[in-house]
Short mmCIF file of C-alpha atoms and ligand atoms in Angstrom, two decimals:
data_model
loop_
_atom_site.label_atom_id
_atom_site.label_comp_id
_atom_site.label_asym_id
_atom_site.label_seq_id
_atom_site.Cartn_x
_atom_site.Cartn_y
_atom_site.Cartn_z
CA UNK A 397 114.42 65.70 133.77
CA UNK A 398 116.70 68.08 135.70
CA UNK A 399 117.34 71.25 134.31
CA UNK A 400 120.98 70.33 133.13
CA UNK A 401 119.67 67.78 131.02
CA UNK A 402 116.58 69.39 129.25
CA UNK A 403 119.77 72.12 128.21
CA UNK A 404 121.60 69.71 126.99
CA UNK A 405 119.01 68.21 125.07
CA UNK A 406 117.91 71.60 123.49
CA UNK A 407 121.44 72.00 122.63
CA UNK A 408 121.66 68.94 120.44
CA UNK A 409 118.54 70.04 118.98
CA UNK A 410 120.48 73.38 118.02
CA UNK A 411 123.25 71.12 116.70
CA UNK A 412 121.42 69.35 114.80
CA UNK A 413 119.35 72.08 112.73
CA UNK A 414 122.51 73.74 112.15
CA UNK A 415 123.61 70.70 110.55
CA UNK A 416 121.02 70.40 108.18
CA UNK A 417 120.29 73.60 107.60
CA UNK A 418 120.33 74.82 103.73
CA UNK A 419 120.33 78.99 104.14
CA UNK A 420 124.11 79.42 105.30
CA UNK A 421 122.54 81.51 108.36
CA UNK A 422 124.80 80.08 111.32
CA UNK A 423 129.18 81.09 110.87
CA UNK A 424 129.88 79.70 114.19
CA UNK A 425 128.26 77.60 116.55
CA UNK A 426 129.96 77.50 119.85
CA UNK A 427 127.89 74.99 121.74
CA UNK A 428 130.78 73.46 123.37
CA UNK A 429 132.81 76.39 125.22
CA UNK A 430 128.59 76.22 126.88
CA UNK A 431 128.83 75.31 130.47
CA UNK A 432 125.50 73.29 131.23
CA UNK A 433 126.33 73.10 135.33
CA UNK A 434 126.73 76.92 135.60
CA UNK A 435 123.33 77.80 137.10
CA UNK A 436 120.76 79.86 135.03
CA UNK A 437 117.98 82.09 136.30
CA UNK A 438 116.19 85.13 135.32
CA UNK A 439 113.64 86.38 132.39
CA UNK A 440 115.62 84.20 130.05
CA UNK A 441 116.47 80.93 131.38
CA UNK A 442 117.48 78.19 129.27
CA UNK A 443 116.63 80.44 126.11
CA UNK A 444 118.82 80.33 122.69
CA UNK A 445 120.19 83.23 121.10
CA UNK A 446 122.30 83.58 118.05
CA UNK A 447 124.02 86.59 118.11
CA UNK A 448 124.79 88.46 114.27
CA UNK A 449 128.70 88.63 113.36
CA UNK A 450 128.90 92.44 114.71
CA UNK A 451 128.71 91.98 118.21
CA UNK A 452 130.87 91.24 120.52
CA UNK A 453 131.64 87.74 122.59
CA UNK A 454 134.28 87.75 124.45
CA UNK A 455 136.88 84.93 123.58
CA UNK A 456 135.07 84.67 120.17
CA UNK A 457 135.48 85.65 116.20
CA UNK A 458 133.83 88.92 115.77
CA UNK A 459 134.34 89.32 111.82
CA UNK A 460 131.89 91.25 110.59
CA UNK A 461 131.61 88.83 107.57
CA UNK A 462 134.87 91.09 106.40
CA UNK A 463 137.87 90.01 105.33
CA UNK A 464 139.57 92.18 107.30
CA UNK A 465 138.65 90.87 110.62
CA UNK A 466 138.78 87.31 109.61
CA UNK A 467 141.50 86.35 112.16
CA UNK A 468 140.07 89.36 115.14
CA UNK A 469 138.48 87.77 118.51
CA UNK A 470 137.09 89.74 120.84
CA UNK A 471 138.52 90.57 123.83
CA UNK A 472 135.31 91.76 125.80
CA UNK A 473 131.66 91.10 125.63
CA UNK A 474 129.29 93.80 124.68
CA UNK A 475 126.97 95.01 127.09
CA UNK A 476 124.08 93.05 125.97
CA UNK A 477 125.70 89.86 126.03
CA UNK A 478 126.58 90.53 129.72
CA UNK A 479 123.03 91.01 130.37
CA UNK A 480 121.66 88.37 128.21
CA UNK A 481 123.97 86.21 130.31
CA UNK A 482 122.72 87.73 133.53
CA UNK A 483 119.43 86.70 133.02
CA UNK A 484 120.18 82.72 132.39
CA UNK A 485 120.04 83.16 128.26
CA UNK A 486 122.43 80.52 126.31
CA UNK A 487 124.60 82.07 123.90
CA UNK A 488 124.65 78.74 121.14
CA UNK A 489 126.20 80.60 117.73
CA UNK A 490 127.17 83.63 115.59
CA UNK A 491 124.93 84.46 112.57
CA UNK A 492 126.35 85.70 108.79
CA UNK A 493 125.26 88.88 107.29
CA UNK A 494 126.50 91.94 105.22
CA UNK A 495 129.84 93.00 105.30
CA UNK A 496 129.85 95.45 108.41
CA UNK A 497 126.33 95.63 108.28
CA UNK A 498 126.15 97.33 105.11
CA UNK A 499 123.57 95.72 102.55
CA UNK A 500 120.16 94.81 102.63
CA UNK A 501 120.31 90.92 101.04
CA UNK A 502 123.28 89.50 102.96
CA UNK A 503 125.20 88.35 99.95
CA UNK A 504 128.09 90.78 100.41
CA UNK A 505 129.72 88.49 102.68
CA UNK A 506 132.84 86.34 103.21
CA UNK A 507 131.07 83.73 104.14
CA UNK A 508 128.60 83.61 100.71
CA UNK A 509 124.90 84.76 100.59
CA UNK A 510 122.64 83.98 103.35
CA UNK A 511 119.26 81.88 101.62
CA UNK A 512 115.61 82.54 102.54
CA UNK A 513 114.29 79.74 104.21
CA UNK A 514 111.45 79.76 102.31
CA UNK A 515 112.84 79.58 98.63
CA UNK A 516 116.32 79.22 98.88
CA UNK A 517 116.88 80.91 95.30
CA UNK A 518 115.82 84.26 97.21
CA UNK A 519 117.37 86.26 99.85
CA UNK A 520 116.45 86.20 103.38
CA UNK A 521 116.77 89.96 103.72
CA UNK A 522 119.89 91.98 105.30
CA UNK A 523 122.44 93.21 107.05
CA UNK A 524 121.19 91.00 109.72
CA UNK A 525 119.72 88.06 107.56
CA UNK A 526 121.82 84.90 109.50
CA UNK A 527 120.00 85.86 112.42
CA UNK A 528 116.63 85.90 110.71
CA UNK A 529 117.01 82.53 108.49
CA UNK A 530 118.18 81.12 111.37
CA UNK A 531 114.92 81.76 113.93
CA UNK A 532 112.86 81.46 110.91
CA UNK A 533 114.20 77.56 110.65
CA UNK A 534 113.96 77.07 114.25
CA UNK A 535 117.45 76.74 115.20
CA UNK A 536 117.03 79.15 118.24
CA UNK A 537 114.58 80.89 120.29
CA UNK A 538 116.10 84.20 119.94
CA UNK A 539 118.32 86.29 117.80
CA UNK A 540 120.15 89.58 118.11
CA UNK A 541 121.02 91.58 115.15
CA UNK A 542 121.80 95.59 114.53
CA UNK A 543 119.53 97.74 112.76
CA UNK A 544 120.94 100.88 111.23
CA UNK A 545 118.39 101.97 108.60
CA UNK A 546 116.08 98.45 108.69
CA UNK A 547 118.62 95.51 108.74
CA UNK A 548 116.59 94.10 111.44
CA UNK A 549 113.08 94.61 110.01
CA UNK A 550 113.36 93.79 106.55
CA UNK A 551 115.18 90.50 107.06
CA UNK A 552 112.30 89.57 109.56
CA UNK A 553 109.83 90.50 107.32
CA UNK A 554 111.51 88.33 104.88
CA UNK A 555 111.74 85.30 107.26
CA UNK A 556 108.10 85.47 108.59
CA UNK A 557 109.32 86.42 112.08
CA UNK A 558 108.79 89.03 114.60
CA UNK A 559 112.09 91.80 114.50
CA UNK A 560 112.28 94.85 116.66
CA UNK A 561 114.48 98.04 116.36
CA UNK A 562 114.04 99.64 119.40
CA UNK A 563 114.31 103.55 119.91
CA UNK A 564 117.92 104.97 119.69
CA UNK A 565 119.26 104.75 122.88
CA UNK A 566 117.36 102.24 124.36
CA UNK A 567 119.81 99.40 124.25
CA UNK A 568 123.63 100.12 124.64
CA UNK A 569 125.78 99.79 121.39
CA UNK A 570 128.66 98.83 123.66
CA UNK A 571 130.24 96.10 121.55
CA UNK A 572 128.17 96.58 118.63
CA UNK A 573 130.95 97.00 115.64
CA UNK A 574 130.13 101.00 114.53
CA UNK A 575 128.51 101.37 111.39
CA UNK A 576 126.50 105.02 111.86
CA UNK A 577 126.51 105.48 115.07
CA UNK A 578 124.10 108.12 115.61
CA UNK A 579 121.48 105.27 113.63
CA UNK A 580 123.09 101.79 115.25
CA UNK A 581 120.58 100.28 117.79
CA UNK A 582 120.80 96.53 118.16
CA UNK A 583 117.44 94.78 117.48
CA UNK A 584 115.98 91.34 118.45
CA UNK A 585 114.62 88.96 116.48
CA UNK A 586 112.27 85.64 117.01
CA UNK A 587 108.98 84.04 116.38
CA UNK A 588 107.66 84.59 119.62
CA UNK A 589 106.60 88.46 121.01
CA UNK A 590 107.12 86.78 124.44
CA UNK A 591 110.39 86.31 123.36
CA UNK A 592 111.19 89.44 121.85
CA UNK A 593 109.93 91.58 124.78
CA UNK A 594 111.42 89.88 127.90
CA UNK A 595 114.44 89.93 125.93
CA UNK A 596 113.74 93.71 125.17
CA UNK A 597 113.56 93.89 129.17
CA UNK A 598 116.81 92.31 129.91
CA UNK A 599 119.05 94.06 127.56
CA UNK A 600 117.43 97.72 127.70
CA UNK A 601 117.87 100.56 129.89
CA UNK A 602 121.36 102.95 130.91
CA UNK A 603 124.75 101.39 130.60
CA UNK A 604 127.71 103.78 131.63
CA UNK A 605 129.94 102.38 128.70
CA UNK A 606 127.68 103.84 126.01
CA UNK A 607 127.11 107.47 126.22
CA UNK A 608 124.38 107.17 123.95
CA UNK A 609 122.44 104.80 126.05
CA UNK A 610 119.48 106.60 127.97
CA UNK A 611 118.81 107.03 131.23
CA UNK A 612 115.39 106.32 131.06
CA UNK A 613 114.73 104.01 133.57
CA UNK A 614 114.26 99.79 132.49
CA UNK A 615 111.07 99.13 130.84
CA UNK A 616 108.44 98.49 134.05
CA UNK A 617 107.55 94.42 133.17
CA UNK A 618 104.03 94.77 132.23
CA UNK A 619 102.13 91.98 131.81
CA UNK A 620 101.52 91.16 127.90
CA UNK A 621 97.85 89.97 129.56
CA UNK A 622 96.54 93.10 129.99
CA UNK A 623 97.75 94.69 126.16
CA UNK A 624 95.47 97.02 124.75
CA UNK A 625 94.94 99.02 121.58
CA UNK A 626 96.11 102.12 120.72
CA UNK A 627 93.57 104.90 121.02
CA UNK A 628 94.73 106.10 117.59
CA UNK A 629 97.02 104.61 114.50
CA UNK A 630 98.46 106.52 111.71
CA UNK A 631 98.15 104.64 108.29
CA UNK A 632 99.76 105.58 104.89
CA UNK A 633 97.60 106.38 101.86
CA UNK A 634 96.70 104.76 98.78
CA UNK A 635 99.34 106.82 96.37
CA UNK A 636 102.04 104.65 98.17
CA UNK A 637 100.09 101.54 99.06
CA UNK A 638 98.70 101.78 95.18
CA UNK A 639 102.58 101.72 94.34
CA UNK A 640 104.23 98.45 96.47
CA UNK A 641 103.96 94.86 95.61
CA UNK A 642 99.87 94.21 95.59
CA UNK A 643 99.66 91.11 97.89
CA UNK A 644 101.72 93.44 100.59
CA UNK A 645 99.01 96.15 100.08
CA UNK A 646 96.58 93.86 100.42
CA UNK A 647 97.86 92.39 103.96
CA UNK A 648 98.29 96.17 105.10
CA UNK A 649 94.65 96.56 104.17
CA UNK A 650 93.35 93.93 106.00
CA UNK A 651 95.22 94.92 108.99
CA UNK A 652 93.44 98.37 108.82
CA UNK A 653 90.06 96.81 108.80
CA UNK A 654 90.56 95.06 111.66
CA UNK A 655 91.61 97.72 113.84
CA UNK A 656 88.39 100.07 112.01
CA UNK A 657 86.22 97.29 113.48
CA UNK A 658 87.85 97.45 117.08
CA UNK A 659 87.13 101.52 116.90
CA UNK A 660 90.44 102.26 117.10
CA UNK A 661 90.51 105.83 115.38
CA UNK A 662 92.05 105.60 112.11
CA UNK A 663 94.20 108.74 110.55
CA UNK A 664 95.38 108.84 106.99
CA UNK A 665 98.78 110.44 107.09
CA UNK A 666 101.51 111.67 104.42
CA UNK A 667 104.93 110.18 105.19
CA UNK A 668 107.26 113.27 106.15
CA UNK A 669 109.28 114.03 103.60
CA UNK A 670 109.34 110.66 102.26
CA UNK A 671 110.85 110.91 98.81
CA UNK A 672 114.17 112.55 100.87
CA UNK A 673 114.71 110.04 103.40
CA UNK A 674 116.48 107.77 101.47
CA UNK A 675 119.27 110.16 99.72
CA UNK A 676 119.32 111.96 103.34
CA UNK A 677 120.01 107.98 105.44
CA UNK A 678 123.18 107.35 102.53
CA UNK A 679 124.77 110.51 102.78
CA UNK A 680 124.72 110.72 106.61
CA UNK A 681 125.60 106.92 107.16
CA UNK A 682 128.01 106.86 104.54
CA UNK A 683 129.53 109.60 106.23
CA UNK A 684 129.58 108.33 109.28
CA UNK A 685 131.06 104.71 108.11
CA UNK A 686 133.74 106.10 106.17
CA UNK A 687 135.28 107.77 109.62
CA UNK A 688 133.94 104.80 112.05
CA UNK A 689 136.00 102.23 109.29
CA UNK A 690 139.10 104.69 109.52
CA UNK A 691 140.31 102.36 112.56
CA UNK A 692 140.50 99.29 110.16
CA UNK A 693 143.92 100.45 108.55
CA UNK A 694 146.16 97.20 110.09
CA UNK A 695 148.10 98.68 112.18
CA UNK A 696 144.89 99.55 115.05
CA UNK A 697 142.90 96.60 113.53
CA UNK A 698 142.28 94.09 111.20
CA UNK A 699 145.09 91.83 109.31
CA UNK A 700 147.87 93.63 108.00
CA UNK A 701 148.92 92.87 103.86
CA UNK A 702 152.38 92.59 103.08
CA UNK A 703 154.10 95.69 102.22
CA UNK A 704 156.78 97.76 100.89
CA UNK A 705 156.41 101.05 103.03
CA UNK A 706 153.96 102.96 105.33
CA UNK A 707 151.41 104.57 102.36
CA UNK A 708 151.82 100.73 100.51
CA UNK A 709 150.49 99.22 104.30
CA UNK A 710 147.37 101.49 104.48
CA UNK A 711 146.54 100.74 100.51
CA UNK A 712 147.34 97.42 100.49
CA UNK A 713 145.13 96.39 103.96
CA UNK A 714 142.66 98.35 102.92
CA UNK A 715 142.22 97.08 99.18
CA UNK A 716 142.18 93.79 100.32
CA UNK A 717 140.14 93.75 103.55
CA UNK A 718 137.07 95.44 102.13
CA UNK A 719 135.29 94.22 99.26
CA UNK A 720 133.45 96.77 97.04
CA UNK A 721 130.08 97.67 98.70
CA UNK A 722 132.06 98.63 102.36
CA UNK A 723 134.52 100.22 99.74
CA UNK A 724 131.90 102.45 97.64
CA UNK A 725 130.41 103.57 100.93
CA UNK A 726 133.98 104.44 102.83
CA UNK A 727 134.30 106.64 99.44
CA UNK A 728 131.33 108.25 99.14
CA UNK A 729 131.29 109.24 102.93
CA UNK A 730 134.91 110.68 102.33
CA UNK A 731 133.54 112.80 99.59
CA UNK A 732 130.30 113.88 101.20
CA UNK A 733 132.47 115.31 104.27
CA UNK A 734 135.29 116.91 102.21
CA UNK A 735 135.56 120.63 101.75
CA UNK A 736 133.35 121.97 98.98
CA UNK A 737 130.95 118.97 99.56
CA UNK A 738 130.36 119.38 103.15
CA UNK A 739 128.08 122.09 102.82
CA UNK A 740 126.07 120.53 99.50
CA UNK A 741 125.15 117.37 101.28
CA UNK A 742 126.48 116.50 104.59
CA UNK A 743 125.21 119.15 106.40
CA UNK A 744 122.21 119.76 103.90
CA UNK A 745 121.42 115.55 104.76
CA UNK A 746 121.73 116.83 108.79
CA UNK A 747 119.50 119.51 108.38
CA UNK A 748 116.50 117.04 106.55
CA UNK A 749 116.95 114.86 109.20
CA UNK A 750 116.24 117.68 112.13
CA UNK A 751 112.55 118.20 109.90
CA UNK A 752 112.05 114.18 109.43
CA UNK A 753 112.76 113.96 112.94
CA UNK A 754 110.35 117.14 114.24
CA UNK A 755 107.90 115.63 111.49
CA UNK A 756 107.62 112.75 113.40
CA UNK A 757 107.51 113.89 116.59
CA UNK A 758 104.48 115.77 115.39
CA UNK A 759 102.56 112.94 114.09
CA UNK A 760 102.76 111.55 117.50
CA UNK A 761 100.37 114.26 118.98
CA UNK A 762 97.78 113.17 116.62
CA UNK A 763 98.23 109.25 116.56
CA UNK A 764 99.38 106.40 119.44
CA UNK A 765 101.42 104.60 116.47
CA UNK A 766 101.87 104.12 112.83
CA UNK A 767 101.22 101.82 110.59
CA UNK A 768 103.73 101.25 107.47
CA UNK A 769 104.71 98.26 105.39
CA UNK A 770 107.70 97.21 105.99
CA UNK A 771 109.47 96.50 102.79
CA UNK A 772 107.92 97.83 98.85
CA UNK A 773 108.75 94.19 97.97
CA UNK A 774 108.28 90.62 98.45
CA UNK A 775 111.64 88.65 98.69
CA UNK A 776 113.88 89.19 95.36
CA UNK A 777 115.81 86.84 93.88
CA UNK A 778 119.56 86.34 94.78
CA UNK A 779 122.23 88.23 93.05
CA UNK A 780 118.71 90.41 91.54
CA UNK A 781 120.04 93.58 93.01
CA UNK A 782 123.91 93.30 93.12
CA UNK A 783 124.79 94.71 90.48
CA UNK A 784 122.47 97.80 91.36
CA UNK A 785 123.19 99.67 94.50
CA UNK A 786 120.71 102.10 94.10
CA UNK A 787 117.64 99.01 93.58
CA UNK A 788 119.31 97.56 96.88
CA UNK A 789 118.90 101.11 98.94
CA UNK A 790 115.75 101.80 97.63
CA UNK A 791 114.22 98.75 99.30
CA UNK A 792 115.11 100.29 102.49
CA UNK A 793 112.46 103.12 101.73
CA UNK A 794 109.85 102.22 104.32
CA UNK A 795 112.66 101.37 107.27
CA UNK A 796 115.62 104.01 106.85
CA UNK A 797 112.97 107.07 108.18
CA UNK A 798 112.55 104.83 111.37
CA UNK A 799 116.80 105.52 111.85
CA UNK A 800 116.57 109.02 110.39
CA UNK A 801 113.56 109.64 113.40
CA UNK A 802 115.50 107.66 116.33
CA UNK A 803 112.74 106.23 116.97
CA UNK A 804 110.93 102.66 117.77
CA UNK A 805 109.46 99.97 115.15
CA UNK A 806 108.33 95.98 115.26
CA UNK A 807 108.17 94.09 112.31
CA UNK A 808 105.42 91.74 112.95
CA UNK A 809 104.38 88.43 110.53
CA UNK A 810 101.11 89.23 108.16
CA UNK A 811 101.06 85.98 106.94
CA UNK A 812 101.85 84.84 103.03
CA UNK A 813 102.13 85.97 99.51
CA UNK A 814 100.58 83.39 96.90
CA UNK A 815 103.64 82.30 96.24
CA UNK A 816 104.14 81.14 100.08
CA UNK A 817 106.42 84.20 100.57
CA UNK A 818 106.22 85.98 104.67
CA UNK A 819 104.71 89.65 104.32
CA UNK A 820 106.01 91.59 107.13
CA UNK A 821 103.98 94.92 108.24
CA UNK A 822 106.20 97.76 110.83
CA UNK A 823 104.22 98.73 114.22
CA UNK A 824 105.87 102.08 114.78
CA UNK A 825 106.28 104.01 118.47
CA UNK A 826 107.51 107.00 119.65
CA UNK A 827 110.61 106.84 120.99
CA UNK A 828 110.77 105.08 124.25
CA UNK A 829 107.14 103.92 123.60
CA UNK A 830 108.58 100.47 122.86
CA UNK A 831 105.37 98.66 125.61
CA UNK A 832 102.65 99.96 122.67
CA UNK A 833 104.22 98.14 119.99
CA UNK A 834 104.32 94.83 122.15
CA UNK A 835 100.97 95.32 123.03
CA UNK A 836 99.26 95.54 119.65
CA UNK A 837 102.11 92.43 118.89
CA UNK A 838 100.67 90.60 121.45
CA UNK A 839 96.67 91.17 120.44
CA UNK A 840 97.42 90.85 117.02
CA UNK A 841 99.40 87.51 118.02
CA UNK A 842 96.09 86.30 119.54
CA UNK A 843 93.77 86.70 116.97
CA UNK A 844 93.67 85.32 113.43
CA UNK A 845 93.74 87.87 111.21
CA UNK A 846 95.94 86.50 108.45
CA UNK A 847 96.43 83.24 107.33
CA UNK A 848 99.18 81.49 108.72
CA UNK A 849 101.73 79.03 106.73
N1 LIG B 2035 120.21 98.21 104.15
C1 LIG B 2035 120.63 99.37 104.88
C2 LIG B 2035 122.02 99.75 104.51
O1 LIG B 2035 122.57 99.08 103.69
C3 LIG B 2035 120.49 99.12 106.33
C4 LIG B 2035 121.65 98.48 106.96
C5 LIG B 2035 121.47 98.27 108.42
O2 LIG B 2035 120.41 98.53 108.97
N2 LIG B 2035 122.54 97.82 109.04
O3 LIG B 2035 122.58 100.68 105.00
#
């Protein structure tokens, strides 16, 4: 078959998942702007990606799942879409999620709530939960999403598949819709490590359009062959494990055992500052979002409401473009940056993150990586946490000090609850230590440590 045709045939195959898919993961599929003679090579030939709702494709919606950029297409491609399409990948669809990537259920969306493949009366996880249903149902190889404090992670823990949020600055956020910027990193999502790191490869490493990105140089391709264990890993202790859902614990346990048995050197650590991280991740994103989400006023971007006067534009576009989750956060970052507040908890919030982040870096002088669950909590139920914001951040808890730290973490499959649900446990690096966390992937990958569905 030439290579035209074995595209075109996955394609259909795309098509036709999409179709019959049940979890509302897929907005847009844009199979047919694809042009099967343009000639493919590189690390990702012929490979599928879905790309989450945030990110820019040139030519195509770029919504957010927000009202407000219902009607906005991009005019540009983001920097890892250039590079995906460098290396021969096939760009087949967009993926739903939270409301500018704020939410940790995708169900605050225009679109309606993404389902978990597995149960579809439970969420798949969030922000970036389209592009986890949708690799978890096989509908492509690969998915990008954005991970501010765990929208990448939790989702794939949720969905049984591998998701990695790799260290600030690794990837450019050129194109990536701002949520926090200084926690934004765009992560990458599928079934297969393989997948996730020669992705990982092609989209790393310097880009001049994102000041942010670092010049470290790309990622040397090692060969997932010759993995090896850490020396060292860093595991929680039984006060928190005693305290999430018990099958989760008991995964995480397991996991430990094995690695005691291949001598890798086991240290029990305290989380730093644990019981802070969350209430220190909401006040600096918040703050952040509400001044990133100043530019959505329609008259620089999104769709303008009717109106009587100037003030009546702002208020009216506004009101009507956000719904009440984007809203709560826009006014809650106003207020932790307004005079008076400032000093109470913005800067208070910047000054715990300098110690979670030094915390960290300290930890790393004792131990090659870390070991944490990834969520407290098996799937919940749809509409469970909605009407309680502070439920919904709180089962961020083990991914937001990931964001607060900058640096890298890999949700990786740990098999199933007893009520067939995916347990997902978070490989965690130093920053730009991103080749350790595939490597322990990749061993774990080959051996069969928990049971598989
Ligand atoms: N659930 C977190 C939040 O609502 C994380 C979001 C994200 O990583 N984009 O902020």
């Amino acid at each position: 078959m030439n290579p035209s045709n074995s595209l075109e045939q996955k394609l259909l195959g795309v098509k036709e998942k999409i179709s019959v898919s049940k979890t509302n993961s897929v907005v847009r599929n844009r199979i047919k702007s694809i042009d099967l003679k343009k000639p493919r090579t590189g690390l990702l030939k012929n490979k599928t990606f879905l790309i989450k709702d945030n990110i820019a494709i040139k030519d195509e919606y770029l919504t957010c799942a927000s009202n407000i950029l219902q009607n906005y297409k991009s005019p540009f491609n983001a920097t890892v879409i250039e590079r995906i399409n460098d290396e021969g990948g096939v760009i087949v669809g967009q993926t739903n999620c939270d409301e500018f990537a704020m939410g940790s259920s995708s169900e605050f969306s225009i679109y309606g709530s993404v389902k978990n493949p597995f149960n579809l009366s439970l969420v798949a996880g969030g922000s970036s939960g389209g592009s986890a249903a949708a690799i978890a149902e096989g509908i492509s190889d690969i998915a990008l999403g954005s991970d501010t404090g765990g929208s990448v992670r939790q989702p794939a823990a949720f969905c049984g598949i591998y998701g990695l949020k790799p260290s600030y600055g690794r990837v450019s956020r050129y194109g990536l819709v701002a949520h926090a910027s200084s926690f934004d990193t765009i992560g990458i999502m599928s079934k297969s490590i393989k997948d996730v790191y020669s992705t990982f490869c092609a989209i790393s490493g310097k880009d001049i359009k994102d000041s942010t990105s670092y010049d470290a140089d790309k990622p040397s391709i090692f060969n997932l062959e010759d993995s090896r264990l850490p020396k060292s890993i860093g595991i929680i202790n039984d006060n928190i494990l005693n305290q999430i859902n018990v099958e989760i614990a008991e995964k995480y346990r397991l996991l430990v055992d094995y690695l005691k048995l291949k001598k890798v050197q086991i240290i029990e650590i305290d989380l730093p500052y644990f019981e802070h991280c969350i209430a220190a991740y909401y006040v600096l994103t918040m703050a952040e979002a509400s001044s990133n989400l100043s530019r959505f006023d329609g008259v620089r971007y999104g769709n303008r409401a009717n109106n009587e006067n100037l003030s009546d534009l702002y208020i009216k576009t506004r009101s009507d473009g956000f719904s009440d989750e984007v809203k709560r956060r826009i006014m809650t970052g106003t207020y932790v940056l307004s005079s008076g507040y400032y000093d109470a908890y913005f800067s208070k919030a910047l000054k715990v993150r300098r110690l979670i982040k030094n915390s960290y870096s300290d930890l790393f002088n004792k131990c090659e990586n870390l070991l944490i669950p990834t969520t407290p909590e098996l799937p919940f139920k749809l509409k469970n946490n909605l009407e309680d914001p502070l439920k919904m951040y709180l089962s961020d808890i083990f991914t937001v000090p990931i964001n607060l730290a900058g640096i890298a973490a890999l949700n990786i499959p740990a098999g199933f609850s007893s009520s067939n649900l995916p347990i997902g446990i978070q490989l965690v690096s130093n920053s730009f230590k991103e080749e350790t966390l595939f490597s322990l992937a990749h061993i774990l990958s080959e051996e069969e440590i928990f049971d598989t569905n």
